[in-house]
C-alpha cells in the first residue's frame, strides 16, 4: 500500500508541476511582460500628397495619460489630394501586447474614469500602433465623419483599456 501511495503522490506532484508550467506559459504569452522594457521608435515623415502642396491641419489635440504615462500630439491632416491622415507626433507611451489607434465618439476623461470608454460607443480602429515612441501616420477612412469622432485613444485591445487619449479640437 505504501508503494502505491508513493507512485500516486509522484504522479500528482508531476501533474501539478506540468499544470503550473502551462499556466505560467499562458500568462507570459497573454501579458507579454517583456514589452515593458522594449521600446519601438517610429520616425515617419510628415505626409504630403505632392511635393509642392503642404498638408492642412483639420483637428488636433494633446494626449493625456490613462492606464500608462502617455504624451504627445495628435493631428488630423488633409493632404492636397483630399485624403486624410491621423498623425501622432512625439508620442511617448508604454509598449503593450495589443495596442491600437482608435478614433471614437467618447469624451476624453481624466483619471480612471477615462480608461475604458473608447470602445463603448462608435469607434474605428486605424490599426496596430506602429511603435510606442516617435512620429507616425495612419490613413483615415474616406467617409469618416470628424464631427462624430471627436477623440483618439492609444487602446490596448487585449485588456480593453486606454493607455492615453486626446480630445480633438477643430482647427
mmCIF file of N, CA, C and O in Angstrom, residues 63-64 66-68 70-71 73-74 86 88 91-96 98-103 114-115 118 127-132 136 138 151-157 160-166:
data_model
loop_
_atom_site.group_PDB
_atom_site.id
_atom_site.type_symbol
_atom_site.label_atom_id
_atom_site.label_comp_id
_atom_site.label_asym_id
_atom_site.label_seq_id
_atom_site.Cartn_x
_atom_site.Cartn_y
_atom_site.Cartn_z
ATOM 1 N N UNK A 63 -2.295 64.396 -26.090
ATOM 2 C CA UNK A 63 -2.561 63.143 -25.395
ATOM 3 C C UNK A 63 -2.411 63.322 -23.889
ATOM 4 O O UNK A 63 -1.492 64.006 -23.424
ATOM 5 N N UNK A 64 -3.334 62.724 -23.143
ATOM 6 C CA UNK A 64 -3.229 62.670 -21.685
ATOM 7 C C UNK A 64 -3.044 61.216 -21.279
ATOM 8 O O UNK A 64 -3.367 60.298 -22.032
ATOM 9 N N UNK A 66 -3.662 57.717 -19.295
ATOM 10 C CA UNK A 66 -4.693 56.906 -18.668
ATOM 11 C C UNK A 66 -4.001 55.776 -17.917
ATOM 12 O O UNK A 66 -3.339 56.025 -16.926
ATOM 13 N N UNK A 67 -4.119 54.545 -18.394
ATOM 14 C CA UNK A 67 -3.523 53.399 -17.704
ATOM 15 C C UNK A 67 -2.001 53.502 -17.616
ATOM 16 O O UNK A 67 -1.406 53.062 -16.658
ATOM 17 N N UNK A 68 -1.369 54.083 -18.628
ATOM 18 C CA UNK A 68 0.092 54.246 -18.659
ATOM 19 C C UNK A 68 0.424 55.700 -18.980
ATOM 20 O O UNK A 68 -0.347 56.382 -19.665
ATOM 21 N N UNK A 70 1.413 58.683 -20.849
ATOM 22 C CA UNK A 70 1.349 58.893 -22.296
ATOM 23 C C UNK A 70 1.382 60.386 -22.579
ATOM 24 O O UNK A 70 0.705 61.164 -21.910
ATOM 25 N N UNK A 71 2.167 60.771 -23.584
ATOM 26 C CA UNK A 71 2.205 62.164 -24.008
ATOM 27 C C UNK A 71 2.443 62.225 -25.507
ATOM 28 O O UNK A 71 2.833 61.244 -26.133
ATOM 29 N N UNK A 73 1.298 64.655 -29.339
ATOM 30 C CA UNK A 73 0.278 65.444 -30.031
ATOM 31 C C UNK A 73 -0.375 64.598 -31.120
ATOM 32 O O UNK A 73 0.284 63.768 -31.747
ATOM 33 N N UNK A 74 -1.672 64.835 -31.319
ATOM 34 C CA UNK A 74 -2.426 64.184 -32.391
ATOM 35 C C UNK A 74 -2.882 65.278 -33.351
ATOM 36 O O UNK A 74 -3.385 66.323 -32.913
ATOM 37 N N UNK A 86 -4.274 60.666 -39.809
ATOM 38 C CA UNK A 86 -4.091 60.970 -38.394
ATOM 39 C C UNK A 86 -2.604 60.835 -38.116
ATOM 40 O O UNK A 86 -1.995 59.820 -38.454
ATOM 41 N N UNK A 88 0.439 61.044 -35.235
ATOM 42 C CA UNK A 88 0.903 61.104 -33.852
ATOM 43 C C UNK A 88 2.304 61.699 -33.880
ATOM 44 O O UNK A 88 3.165 61.219 -34.619
ATOM 45 N N UNK A 91 5.073 60.975 -29.796
ATOM 46 C CA UNK A 91 4.389 60.002 -28.944
ATOM 47 C C UNK A 91 5.383 59.386 -27.971
ATOM 48 O O UNK A 91 6.500 59.034 -28.339
ATOM 49 N N UNK A 92 4.946 59.273 -26.735
ATOM 50 C CA UNK A 92 5.745 58.594 -25.709
ATOM 51 C C UNK A 92 4.768 57.890 -24.777
ATOM 52 O O UNK A 92 4.050 58.526 -24.011
ATOM 53 N N UNK A 93 4.722 56.559 -24.880
ATOM 54 C CA UNK A 93 3.860 55.749 -24.037
ATOM 55 C C UNK A 93 4.558 54.423 -23.762
ATOM 56 O O UNK A 93 5.633 54.168 -24.289
ATOM 57 N N UNK A 94 3.945 53.598 -22.959
ATOM 58 C CA UNK A 94 4.481 52.261 -22.711
ATOM 59 C C UNK A 94 4.142 51.366 -23.888
ATOM 60 O O UNK A 94 3.157 51.579 -24.586
ATOM 61 N N UNK A 95 4.934 50.339 -24.062
ATOM 62 C CA UNK A 95 4.618 49.338 -25.053
ATOM 63 C C UNK A 95 3.596 48.385 -24.439
ATOM 64 O O UNK A 95 3.465 48.318 -23.222
ATOM 65 N N UNK A 96 2.876 47.676 -25.249
ATOM 66 C CA UNK A 96 1.869 46.763 -24.739
ATOM 67 C C UNK A 96 1.641 45.610 -25.687
ATOM 68 O O UNK A 96 2.137 45.609 -26.809
ATOM 69 N N UNK A 98 -1.132 44.489 -27.332
ATOM 70 C CA UNK A 98 -2.030 44.588 -28.490
ATOM 71 C C UNK A 98 -2.552 46.021 -28.600
ATOM 72 O O UNK A 98 -3.751 46.269 -28.493
ATOM 73 N N UNK A 99 -1.641 46.964 -28.836
ATOM 74 C CA UNK A 99 -2.019 48.374 -28.877
ATOM 75 C C UNK A 99 -2.547 48.760 -30.255
ATOM 76 O O UNK A 99 -1.997 48.355 -31.280
ATOM 77 N N UNK A 100 -3.587 49.561 -30.249
ATOM 78 C CA UNK A 100 -4.251 50.030 -31.468
ATOM 79 C C UNK A 100 -4.449 51.534 -31.368
ATOM 80 O O UNK A 100 -4.418 52.107 -30.282
ATOM 81 N N UNK A 101 -4.700 52.151 -32.511
ATOM 82 C CA UNK A 101 -5.071 53.559 -32.559
ATOM 83 C C UNK A 101 -6.558 53.597 -32.888
ATOM 84 O O UNK A 101 -6.975 53.114 -33.939
ATOM 85 N N UNK A 102 -7.352 54.147 -31.951
ATOM 86 C CA UNK A 102 -8.804 54.253 -32.161
ATOM 87 C C UNK A 102 -9.206 55.707 -32.297
ATOM 88 O O UNK A 102 -8.713 56.565 -31.559
ATOM 89 N N UNK A 103 -10.122 55.986 -33.213
ATOM 90 C CA UNK A 103 -10.853 57.252 -33.197
ATOM 91 C C UNK A 103 -12.241 56.900 -32.679
ATOM 92 O O UNK A 103 -12.796 55.856 -33.029
ATOM 93 N N UNK A 114 -11.673 57.585 -17.500
ATOM 94 C CA UNK A 114 -11.477 57.575 -18.942
ATOM 95 C C UNK A 114 -10.805 56.330 -19.485
ATOM 96 O O UNK A 114 -10.601 56.220 -20.691
ATOM 97 N N UNK A 115 -10.480 55.384 -18.635
ATOM 98 C CA UNK A 115 -9.699 54.225 -19.063
ATOM 99 C C UNK A 115 -10.430 53.284 -20.008
ATOM 100 O O UNK A 115 -9.831 52.673 -20.854
ATOM 101 N N UNK A 118 -13.550 54.058 -24.606
ATOM 102 C CA UNK A 118 -13.368 54.309 -26.034
ATOM 103 C C UNK A 118 -13.922 53.233 -26.952
ATOM 104 O O UNK A 118 -14.084 53.472 -28.141
ATOM 105 N N UNK A 127 -5.762 50.594 -36.883
ATOM 106 C CA UNK A 127 -4.759 49.539 -36.962
ATOM 107 C C UNK A 127 -3.866 49.505 -35.749
ATOM 108 O O UNK A 127 -4.039 50.261 -34.790
ATOM 109 N N UNK A 128 -2.897 48.610 -35.802
ATOM 110 C CA UNK A 128 -1.949 48.445 -34.697
ATOM 111 C C UNK A 128 -1.067 49.671 -34.570
ATOM 112 O O UNK A 128 -0.680 50.263 -35.572
ATOM 113 N N UNK A 129 -0.753 50.022 -33.334
ATOM 114 C CA UNK A 129 0.200 51.092 -33.072
ATOM 115 C C UNK A 129 1.551 50.649 -33.630
ATOM 116 O O UNK A 129 2.029 49.566 -33.324
ATOM 117 N N UNK A 130 2.168 51.494 -34.449
ATOM 118 C CA UNK A 130 3.418 51.125 -35.121
ATOM 119 C C UNK A 130 4.596 51.107 -34.164
ATOM 120 O O UNK A 130 5.544 50.355 -34.363
ATOM 121 N N UNK A 131 4.555 51.929 -33.151
ATOM 122 C CA UNK A 131 5.618 51.999 -32.158
ATOM 123 C C UNK A 131 5.134 52.809 -30.983
ATOM 124 O O UNK A 131 4.220 53.629 -31.122
ATOM 125 N N UNK A 132 5.735 52.612 -29.825
ATOM 126 C CA UNK A 132 5.267 53.342 -28.647
ATOM 127 C C UNK A 132 5.968 54.691 -28.473
ATOM 128 O O UNK A 132 5.650 55.434 -27.556
ATOM 129 N N UNK A 136 4.201 59.029 -36.242
ATOM 130 C CA UNK A 136 3.627 58.024 -37.139
ATOM 131 C C UNK A 136 2.323 58.498 -37.744
ATOM 132 O O UNK A 136 1.647 59.369 -37.186
ATOM 133 N N UNK A 138 -1.441 57.454 -39.816
ATOM 134 C CA UNK A 138 -2.479 56.455 -40.027
ATOM 135 C C UNK A 138 -3.520 57.038 -40.976
ATOM 136 O O UNK A 138 -4.072 58.108 -40.700
ATOM 137 N N UNK A 151 -12.382 62.017 -30.597
ATOM 138 C CA UNK A 151 -11.262 61.665 -29.716
ATOM 139 C C UNK A 151 -10.422 60.561 -30.345
ATOM 140 O O UNK A 151 -10.859 59.848 -31.238
ATOM 141 N N UNK A 152 -9.202 60.443 -29.829
ATOM 142 C CA UNK A 152 -8.264 59.417 -30.270
ATOM 143 C C UNK A 152 -7.742 58.729 -29.017
ATOM 144 O O UNK A 152 -7.443 59.388 -28.019
ATOM 145 N N UNK A 153 -7.612 57.408 -29.077
ATOM 146 C CA UNK A 153 -7.078 56.658 -27.949
ATOM 147 C C UNK A 153 -5.981 55.710 -28.415
ATOM 148 O O UNK A 153 -6.091 55.099 -29.472
ATOM 149 N N UNK A 154 -4.933 55.609 -27.608
ATOM 150 C CA UNK A 154 -3.968 54.526 -27.753
ATOM 151 C C UNK A 154 -4.574 53.412 -26.897
ATOM 152 O O UNK A 154 -4.579 53.484 -25.668
ATOM 153 N N UNK A 155 -5.136 52.419 -27.542
ATOM 154 C CA UNK A 155 -6.022 51.444 -26.925
ATOM 155 C C UNK A 155 -5.371 50.067 -26.857
ATOM 156 O O UNK A 155 -4.874 49.563 -27.857
ATOM 157 N N UNK A 156 -5.394 49.461 -25.691
ATOM 158 C CA UNK A 156 -4.921 48.088 -25.531
ATOM 159 C C UNK A 156 -6.122 47.167 -25.730
ATOM 160 O O UNK A 156 -6.990 47.072 -24.857
ATOM 161 N N UNK A 157 -6.169 46.543 -26.898
ATOM 162 C CA UNK A 157 -7.301 45.695 -27.243
ATOM 163 C C UNK A 157 -7.342 44.429 -26.391
ATOM 164 O O UNK A 157 -8.397 43.896 -26.104
ATOM 165 N N UNK A 160 -8.715 45.849 -22.988
ATOM 166 C CA UNK A 160 -9.797 46.842 -23.091
ATOM 167 C C UNK A 160 -9.550 48.052 -22.208
ATOM 168 O O UNK A 160 -10.394 48.422 -21.374
ATOM 169 N N UNK A 161 -8.399 48.692 -22.415
ATOM 170 C CA UNK A 161 -8.059 49.856 -21.605
ATOM 171 C C UNK A 161 -7.274 50.857 -22.459
ATOM 172 O O UNK A 161 -6.511 50.479 -23.343
ATOM 173 N N UNK A 162 -7.517 52.131 -22.180
ATOM 174 C CA UNK A 162 -6.804 53.202 -22.870
ATOM 175 C C UNK A 162 -5.479 53.479 -22.164
ATOM 176 O O UNK A 162 -5.443 53.669 -20.957
ATOM 177 N N UNK A 163 -4.393 53.485 -22.930
ATOM 178 C CA UNK A 163 -3.107 53.903 -22.370
ATOM 179 C C UNK A 163 -3.070 55.422 -22.270
ATOM 180 O O UNK A 163 -2.472 55.976 -21.367
ATOM 181 N N UNK A 164 -3.688 56.107 -23.219
ATOM 182 C CA UNK A 164 -3.750 57.563 -23.244
ATOM 183 C C UNK A 164 -4.709 57.987 -24.339
ATOM 184 O O UNK A 164 -5.028 57.213 -25.238
ATOM 185 N N UNK A 165 -5.182 59.238 -24.265
ATOM 186 C CA UNK A 165 -6.169 59.709 -25.242
ATOM 187 C C UNK A 165 -6.057 61.214 -25.438
ATOM 188 O O UNK A 165 -5.492 61.919 -24.601
ATOM 189 N N UNK A 166 -6.630 61.677 -26.538
ATOM 190 C CA UNK A 166 -6.661 63.103 -26.852
ATOM 191 C C UNK A 166 -8.036 63.488 -27.367
ATOM 192 O O UNK A 166 -8.618 62.776 -28.198
#
